[in-house]
XYZ file of C-alpha atoms in Angstrom:
528
model
C 19.187 -13.404 -47.159
C 15.649 -12.029 -46.892
C 14.671 -14.685 -44.413
C 17.705 -13.833 -42.233
C 16.773 -10.171 -42.297
C 13.177 -10.953 -41.349
C 14.411 -13.195 -38.450
C 16.733 -10.472 -37.229
C 13.925 -7.918 -37.376
C 11.553 -10.251 -35.328
C 14.145 -10.762 -32.633
C 14.832 -7.065 -32.249
C 11.101 -6.334 -32.124
C 10.507 -8.852 -29.315
C 12.987 -7.233 -27.063
C 11.388 -4.754 -24.574
C 12.568 -1.188 -24.862
C 15.147 -0.197 -22.341
C 13.776 2.345 -19.867
C 16.115 5.136 -18.806
C 16.010 5.686 -15.037
C 17.056 8.696 -12.911
C 16.849 9.575 -9.240
C 13.737 11.577 -8.155
C 12.699 13.114 -4.896
C 9.030 14.008 -4.676
C 8.983 14.566 -8.364
C 5.596 15.706 -9.695
C 4.519 13.493 -12.676
C 1.004 14.734 -13.255
C -2.402 14.771 -11.525
C -0.633 16.033 -8.298
C 1.095 12.593 -7.963
C 4.717 12.482 -6.847
C 7.364 9.845 -7.026
C 10.636 9.254 -5.127
C 13.344 6.775 -6.074
C 15.166 5.620 -9.142
C 12.309 6.052 -11.721
C 11.871 6.380 -15.475
C 12.931 9.762 -16.783
C 9.849 10.127 -18.918
C 7.343 8.890 -16.320
C 3.940 10.367 -16.936
C 0.415 9.829 -15.604
C -3.112 10.842 -16.703
C -6.589 9.892 -15.460
C -9.177 7.942 -17.419
C -12.875 7.787 -16.498
C -13.537 4.719 -18.672
C -11.237 2.264 -16.816
C -11.601 1.082 -13.253
C -11.029 -1.789 -10.803
C -13.653 -4.516 -11.171
C -14.102 -5.382 -7.487
C -17.249 -5.859 -5.445
C -17.765 -4.090 -2.082
C -15.523 -1.060 -2.767
C -16.095 2.586 -3.704
C -13.619 4.474 -5.956
C -12.183 7.586 -4.577
C -11.514 8.968 -8.019
C -10.788 7.870 -11.571
C -8.131 5.321 -12.439
C -4.665 6.709 -13.286
C -2.815 5.654 -16.392
C 0.951 5.436 -15.810
C 3.640 5.085 -18.496
C 6.065 3.427 -19.000
C 5.207 0.046 -17.424
C 8.401 -1.457 -16.040
C 10.003 -3.274 -13.174
C 12.493 -1.171 -11.168
C 15.705 -2.400 -9.479
C 14.258 -1.086 -6.106
C 10.943 -0.069 -4.883
C 9.886 3.515 -5.611
C 7.516 5.603 -3.498
C 4.373 6.843 -5.205
C 2.218 9.382 -3.333
C -1.443 9.860 -4.426
C -3.312 12.922 -3.095
C -6.767 12.723 -1.614
C -9.476 15.375 -2.168
C -10.177 15.379 1.578
C -8.404 14.120 4.672
C -9.722 10.686 5.763
C -11.028 9.955 9.265
C -8.607 8.430 11.822
C -8.344 4.671 11.510
C -9.526 4.682 7.879
C -7.419 2.593 5.551
C -7.789 3.055 1.766
C -7.048 0.372 -0.809
C -4.884 0.656 -3.888
C -5.639 -1.528 -6.979
C -3.399 -2.045 -9.993
C -3.570 -3.768 -13.378
C -1.222 -4.149 -16.366
C -3.957 -3.922 -19.005
C -7.241 -2.080 -19.546
C -9.277 -5.306 -18.856
C -7.247 -6.441 -15.844
C -6.857 -8.595 -13.843
C -6.805 -6.164 -10.993
C -5.121 -6.813 -7.664
C -4.517 -4.949 -4.457
C -1.090 -3.699 -3.431
C 0.050 -2.647 0.079
C -0.712 0.963 0.840
C -0.439 3.312 3.766
C -2.037 6.643 4.819
C 0.154 9.647 5.281
C 0.476 11.234 8.706
C -1.870 14.104 7.818
C -4.290 11.542 6.245
C -4.440 13.544 3.010
C -2.366 11.219 0.881
C -2.068 7.473 0.042
C 1.492 6.156 -0.209
C 2.611 3.066 -2.072
C 6.096 1.492 -2.352
C 6.407 -0.772 -5.338
C 9.054 -2.203 -7.657
C 6.522 -2.935 -10.429
C 5.108 0.159 -12.126
C 1.816 -1.116 -13.365
C -0.196 0.580 -16.125
C -3.287 1.284 -14.067
C -3.693 2.559 -10.558
C -6.895 3.358 -8.591
C -7.584 4.414 -4.956
C -10.529 2.612 -3.379
C -12.379 2.634 -0.122
C -14.002 -0.440 1.461
C -17.830 -0.463 1.337
C -18.278 -1.903 4.770
C -21.945 -2.962 4.494
C -21.164 -4.621 1.152
C -18.086 -6.365 2.642
C -20.154 -7.689 5.461
C -22.663 -9.029 2.962
C -19.813 -10.918 1.259
C -18.638 -12.143 4.596
C -22.019 -13.583 5.481
C -22.183 -15.209 2.057
C -18.734 -16.794 2.632
C -19.804 -17.928 6.117
C -22.704 -19.820 4.666
C -20.508 -21.434 2.046
C -17.929 -22.436 4.668
C -20.509 -23.867 7.159
C -22.652 -25.656 4.706
C -21.884 -28.291 2.016
C -20.137 -31.550 2.687
C -19.088 -31.965 6.346
C -16.381 -34.406 5.419
C -12.791 -33.914 4.341
C -10.236 -35.996 2.510
C -8.637 -37.118 5.744
C -6.812 -40.431 5.298
C -7.943 -43.677 6.962
C -5.683 -44.625 9.961
C -3.729 -47.845 9.636
C -3.829 -50.647 12.164
C -1.873 -53.940 12.311
C -3.423 -57.386 12.956
C -7.091 -56.103 12.921
C -8.666 -59.651 12.901
C -6.623 -60.632 15.995
C -7.624 -57.463 17.786
C -11.373 -58.018 17.182
C -11.348 -61.582 18.565
C -13.936 -62.138 21.319
C -15.131 -58.570 20.853
C -18.484 -57.241 19.743
C -17.984 -54.034 17.783
C -21.070 -51.869 17.447
C -20.908 -48.731 15.353
C -23.827 -46.321 15.610
C -22.502 -43.593 13.360
C -19.164 -43.755 11.625
C -18.885 -40.987 9.115
C -17.399 -38.389 11.395
C -14.413 -40.649 12.301
C -12.229 -42.959 10.369
C -11.016 -45.518 12.864
C -9.491 -48.956 13.187
C -8.701 -51.447 15.962
C -5.402 -53.359 15.795
C -2.662 -55.129 17.771
C 0.674 -53.479 18.403
C 3.302 -55.094 20.650
C 0.693 -57.518 21.867
C -1.780 -54.911 22.976
C -4.988 -53.591 21.430
C -4.820 -50.045 20.049
C -7.750 -47.992 18.807
C -6.864 -45.217 16.250
C -9.196 -42.561 15.062
C -8.995 -39.616 12.600
C -11.359 -36.733 12.482
C -12.929 -36.667 8.974
C -15.091 -33.627 9.536
C -14.062 -30.068 8.670
C -14.661 -28.956 12.269
C -12.826 -29.665 15.546
C -14.496 -32.405 17.560
C -14.408 -33.259 21.183
C -13.449 -36.836 21.496
C -13.913 -39.164 24.502
C -13.003 -42.821 25.086
C -14.356 -44.295 28.312
C -14.123 -47.727 29.992
C -17.028 -49.114 31.869
C -15.716 -52.244 33.675
C -18.050 -55.284 33.803
C -17.186 -55.950 37.434
C -19.159 -52.900 38.618
C -16.178 -50.728 39.438
C -16.266 -47.043 38.559
C -15.594 -46.231 34.886
C -12.831 -43.927 33.704
C -11.895 -41.811 30.771
C -8.971 -43.229 28.790
C -6.104 -40.986 27.826
C -4.447 -41.154 24.447
C -0.993 -42.752 23.996
C -0.225 -40.885 20.759
C -1.604 -37.752 19.053
C -0.212 -36.757 15.696
C 1.143 -33.254 15.441
C -1.201 -30.521 14.410
C -0.680 -26.940 13.089
C -2.444 -25.653 16.142
C 0.715 -25.441 18.370
C -0.788 -22.604 20.404
C -3.942 -24.658 21.005
C -1.942 -27.736 21.967
C -0.099 -25.621 24.592
C -3.488 -24.689 26.169
C -5.446 -27.872 25.399
C -5.202 -29.759 28.712
C -8.562 -31.353 29.346
C -10.175 -30.052 26.150
C -9.884 -33.452 24.339
C -10.129 -31.820 20.961
C -9.424 -33.663 17.727
C -8.839 -31.111 14.960
C -9.606 -31.796 11.199
C -7.253 -34.472 9.804
C -5.758 -35.215 13.210
C -5.181 -38.781 14.270
C -5.151 -40.075 17.836
C -4.452 -43.548 19.368
C -5.789 -45.078 22.531
C -4.823 -48.219 24.525
C -7.675 -50.732 24.677
C -7.705 -53.401 27.366
C -11.130 -55.085 27.246
C -12.070 -57.982 29.534
C -15.290 -59.979 29.329
C -18.223 -57.774 30.339
C -16.295 -54.493 29.875
C -17.455 -51.838 27.531
C -15.266 -49.317 25.627
C -17.202 -46.272 24.334
C -15.777 -43.970 21.700
C -17.784 -40.783 21.096
C -17.347 -37.400 19.491
C -19.287 -34.104 19.875
C -19.242 -30.690 18.351
C -19.333 -28.543 21.414
C -17.381 -26.370 23.954
C -14.053 -25.227 22.679
C -14.524 -27.268 19.513
C -17.430 -25.106 18.463
C -15.559 -21.921 19.383
C -12.544 -23.099 17.446
C -14.753 -24.149 14.540
C -16.286 -20.643 14.606
C -12.815 -19.092 14.435
C -11.806 -21.464 11.654
C -14.890 -20.726 9.643
C -14.328 -16.971 10.039
C -10.740 -17.214 8.873
C -11.728 -19.233 5.806
C -14.495 -16.661 4.950
C -12.028 -13.795 5.319
C -9.379 -15.502 3.171
C -11.915 -16.125 0.448
C -12.826 -12.418 0.444
C -9.136 -11.646 0.050
C -9.044 -14.058 -2.901
C -11.831 -12.020 -4.475
C -9.445 -9.070 -4.376
C -6.523 -10.976 -5.891
C -4.636 -11.524 -2.683
C -4.190 -15.224 -3.476
C -4.639 -17.470 -6.435
C -7.847 -19.371 -5.511
C -10.581 -19.600 -2.912
C -10.873 -22.295 -0.343
C -13.754 -24.522 -1.200
C -14.070 -27.897 0.568
C -11.484 -28.113 3.327
C -8.494 -30.029 2.059
C -5.280 -30.861 3.789
C -3.148 -28.105 2.116
C -5.794 -25.315 2.564
C -6.430 -26.385 6.177
C -2.751 -26.119 7.036
C -2.757 -22.512 5.791
C -5.883 -21.672 7.777
C -4.507 -23.369 10.914
C -1.371 -21.268 10.771
C -3.375 -18.063 10.834
C -5.547 -19.281 13.675
C -2.399 -20.394 15.607
C -1.003 -16.847 15.138
C -4.213 -15.347 16.583
C -4.366 -17.799 19.533
C -0.846 -16.979 20.645
C -2.432 -13.953 22.167
C -3.679 -14.856 25.676
C -7.002 -12.964 25.263
C -7.848 -14.699 22.005
C -6.856 -18.153 23.316
C -8.961 -17.645 26.461
C -12.067 -16.499 24.460
C -11.771 -19.689 22.244
C -11.023 -22.287 24.879
C -13.072 -21.256 27.871
C -16.803 -21.316 26.936
C -19.148 -23.252 29.145
C -19.619 -26.952 28.361
C -22.663 -27.140 26.090
C -23.794 -28.602 22.824
C -26.137 -25.572 22.629
C -24.384 -23.216 20.169
C -26.342 -20.269 21.632
C -24.041 -20.260 24.681
C -21.078 -19.290 22.438
C -20.790 -15.529 22.118
C -19.074 -14.852 18.852
C -18.689 -11.144 19.712
C -16.218 -12.060 22.502
C -14.161 -14.083 20.099
C -14.077 -11.200 17.557
C -13.146 -8.590 20.149
C -10.321 -10.779 21.476
C -8.906 -12.249 18.222
C -9.408 -9.458 15.697
C -7.646 -6.466 17.126
C -5.730 -4.327 14.678
C -2.315 -5.589 15.738
C -3.289 -9.272 15.775
C -5.113 -9.032 12.456
C -2.260 -7.225 10.783
C 0.192 -9.855 12.044
C -2.045 -12.788 10.900
C -3.375 -11.422 7.559
C -0.595 -9.077 6.697
C -1.402 -5.739 4.992
C -4.671 -7.370 3.713
C -6.011 -6.780 7.211
C -7.286 -3.471 5.813
C -10.024 -5.618 4.236
C -10.566 -7.815 7.334
C -10.912 -5.242 10.056
C -13.769 -3.221 8.655
C -15.778 -6.498 8.477
C -14.904 -7.792 11.958
C -14.849 -4.598 14.107
C -18.223 -3.078 13.261
C -20.071 -3.480 16.564
C -23.570 -3.304 15.065
C -22.686 -6.264 12.782
C -21.117 -8.433 15.451
C -24.506 -9.385 16.989
C -25.775 -10.234 13.486
C -22.721 -12.512 12.876
C -23.507 -14.280 16.175
C -27.027 -15.036 15.062
C -25.673 -16.303 11.727
C -23.353 -18.655 13.546
C -26.139 -19.845 15.802
C -28.429 -20.565 12.940
C -25.801 -22.415 10.926
C -24.483 -24.172 14.040
C -27.918 -25.600 14.669
C -27.736 -27.264 11.264
C -24.184 -28.594 11.788
C -24.749 -29.668 15.429
C -25.896 -33.288 15.397
C -24.314 -34.205 12.085
C -20.796 -34.674 13.327
C -21.481 -36.945 16.300
C -19.961 -40.418 16.125
C -20.443 -43.412 18.351
C -18.725 -46.734 18.561
C -18.883 -49.408 21.277
C -16.584 -52.347 21.921
C -18.020 -55.070 24.225
C -15.783 -57.656 25.781
C -17.625 -60.957 25.348
C -17.242 -64.618 24.622
C -20.139 -64.614 22.228
C -22.831 -62.399 20.668
C -24.973 -60.329 23.007
C -28.801 -61.012 22.706
C -30.627 -58.933 20.086
C -32.775 -56.158 21.493
C -36.499 -56.172 20.538
C -38.093 -52.653 20.433
C -41.400 -54.184 21.561
C -39.873 -54.987 24.954
C -38.835 -51.333 25.424
C -42.348 -49.825 25.205
C -43.003 -47.763 28.275
C -41.738 -44.655 30.177
C -38.057 -44.521 31.040
C -36.503 -41.931 33.320
C -33.238 -40.475 34.548
C -33.709 -38.271 37.635
C -30.809 -36.567 39.381
C -32.057 -34.253 42.102
C -28.470 -33.243 42.956
C -28.038 -31.172 39.813
C -31.730 -30.673 38.834
C -31.345 -32.733 35.702
C -34.250 -34.868 34.546
C -34.826 -37.019 31.391
C -37.981 -38.791 30.340
C -38.091 -41.030 27.250
C -41.519 -42.402 26.362
C -41.263 -45.319 23.896
C -44.513 -45.894 21.995
C -45.750 -49.209 20.496
C -44.877 -47.871 17.016
C -41.259 -47.561 18.209
C -41.258 -43.773 18.458
C -39.458 -42.039 21.332
C -40.592 -38.688 22.804
C -37.542 -37.269 24.558
C -38.047 -34.495 27.103
C -35.683 -32.719 29.514
C -36.083 -31.141 32.917
C -39.512 -29.326 33.157
C -41.039 -31.420 30.400
C -39.524 -29.290 27.510
C -39.602 -31.416 24.366
C -36.086 -32.082 23.138
C -36.329 -34.622 20.340
C -38.438 -37.163 18.546
C -36.634 -40.367 17.692
C -37.396 -43.472 15.727
C -35.784 -46.947 16.239
C -33.944 -48.694 13.459
C -32.451 -52.142 13.631
C -28.702 -52.228 14.071
C -28.174 -55.887 14.906
C -27.542 -56.802 18.565
C -28.118 -53.173 19.521
C -30.536 -50.541 18.247
C -30.191 -47.028 17.024
C -32.794 -44.305 17.268
C -32.748 -41.835 14.365
C -33.420 -38.155 15.128
C -36.626 -37.175 13.389
C -36.993 -33.749 14.927
C -35.102 -31.683 17.472
C -36.401 -28.803 19.481
C -35.022 -25.709 21.195
C -37.170 -23.754 23.593
C -40.213 -25.271 22.094
C -39.270 -24.430 18.529
C -38.444 -27.171 16.023
C -34.889 -26.757 14.791
C -34.945 -29.278 12.021
C -36.997 -32.278 10.858
C -35.720 -35.450 9.084
C -37.862 -36.988 6.481
C -36.533 -39.932 4.481
C -38.654 -38.867 1.495
C -37.140 -35.302 1.637
C -33.531 -35.738 2.674
C -31.508 -32.535 2.660
C -27.754 -32.308 2.443
C -27.031 -30.907 5.867
C -28.724 -33.807 7.512
C -25.961 -36.247 6.408
C -24.600 -38.044 8.213
C -27.751 -38.682 10.323
C -27.583 -37.862 14.016
C -28.393 -41.055 15.890
C -28.784 -42.168 19.465
C -27.455 -45.654 20.369
C -29.730 -47.764 22.588
C -28.355 -50.625 24.723
C -29.629 -52.567 27.645
C -27.333 -53.529 30.471
C -27.489 -56.636 32.590
C -29.657 -54.829 35.227
C -32.370 -53.962 32.759
C -31.460 -50.302 32.350
C -31.437 -48.594 29.011
C -28.330 -46.772 27.878
C -28.978 -43.845 25.529
C -25.849 -42.539 23.931
C -25.811 -39.643 21.514
C -25.421 -35.826 21.397
C -25.563 -35.455 25.197
C -23.098 -38.302 25.931
C -24.275 -41.495 27.733
C -27.391 -41.514 29.979
C -28.690 -44.576 31.793
C -32.481 -44.695 31.983
C -34.575 -46.959 34.298
C -38.092 -48.189 33.681
C -40.229 -45.748 35.632
C -41.014 -47.047 39.064
C -37.890 -49.177 39.406
C -35.612 -46.495 40.890
C -36.690 -42.954 41.574
C -33.384 -41.098 41.832
C -29.991 -41.735 40.324
C -27.000 -39.641 39.306
């Protein structure tokens, strides 16, 4: 009997107390706070100086408010919090709530009254603690730069799956396959319906420009091959505008028809440039902003390494921004260049992060996003951050593969036979290259007016050679140096230049600037 009584008491104690509700219209409940809606009859509030939201980069506009009773309402009620002074036009305050003294705190949607003297919240859940906050813009910008660095650095590779090809051994018959770098792409060569098909997937966390070219062995003009199949991507707006961009977004797979005759050469290469860099900039920005929102409880976890699921969410936001003509133009129209300094981040921000676009893409959390992105003094600083980080990324994501149509192995190149001065001189467009290969197999690479561009070192890659980038230069300044004894994370995978010799004794240098054919100095003076 006693056990039954105790059990009954425990059950009754576990049931929440029923809260009596009654209609209210601008009812004052204390601390000059008013409520409208079907709310608890005994609703009361009081301030508490000892409790407050535990967020970075915000400034409290007053003490936290303790509300009782805590309950869920059938319909949202309107709670109006007074402000000591009217806020400036365009200012958006934040409202944080928590159900216990120790949190966790999270932001809820809030609006500013027409006279800018009150903050208005509409919520079904009446939390225990409420506090009005203002964004600390310089501190938010500091968080943004921190998140930018986290998003740009670290592992360049994703968990993108390996493409699948049929009859690979048959497809590689009578072909020499030479891979200079392979980490950026997962690829395979197979036979489908009696024809060779080359499939490639972007393994990096940035969009890459991909190009597949055919150089016929009969001396005819080469051509760029078009894809026969591109797997769908979340960037529908980009796809609608992507004619000629040849972009392969993270996780995306593409397939090309491969018809190789003896003497032909198929070249597959990727670069991080042009619209790919602009899109990568926008992608990195969105990830940084979403991670800041996560710090404020807007979503469950931060985006670390780019995975399939998180990338899909990021791509949807970017796609929403790029449905605006001005944003799409800013992202897809930069001049062709692997030099990240030609990309003006300010133009992308001004076009893609207007109040209306940001509100549509990020929801009400855009009140956190806009103060970070629209501060003009900070935009130039962000551009420099992207340029500095881009210098580190640029060169890591290049990939190079060559397929030679042959009936046997090509002769092995000997670096000793390459010693000398090699040139590419095109007077039509004022473009000049000089590559001096020294007896110790170093290459001094200069462009145009003798400006030093890179120092390379040959390594043995079988029938062909590769030249590892040891140092690269921009306007006379060393950007980075590679030392095998002191490898650093952002130098993986190594940027490399492929080196091949054609039947006419010319050297073909393939790498970050595409494919250039160099002649031994004195053989031919001008070529384009």
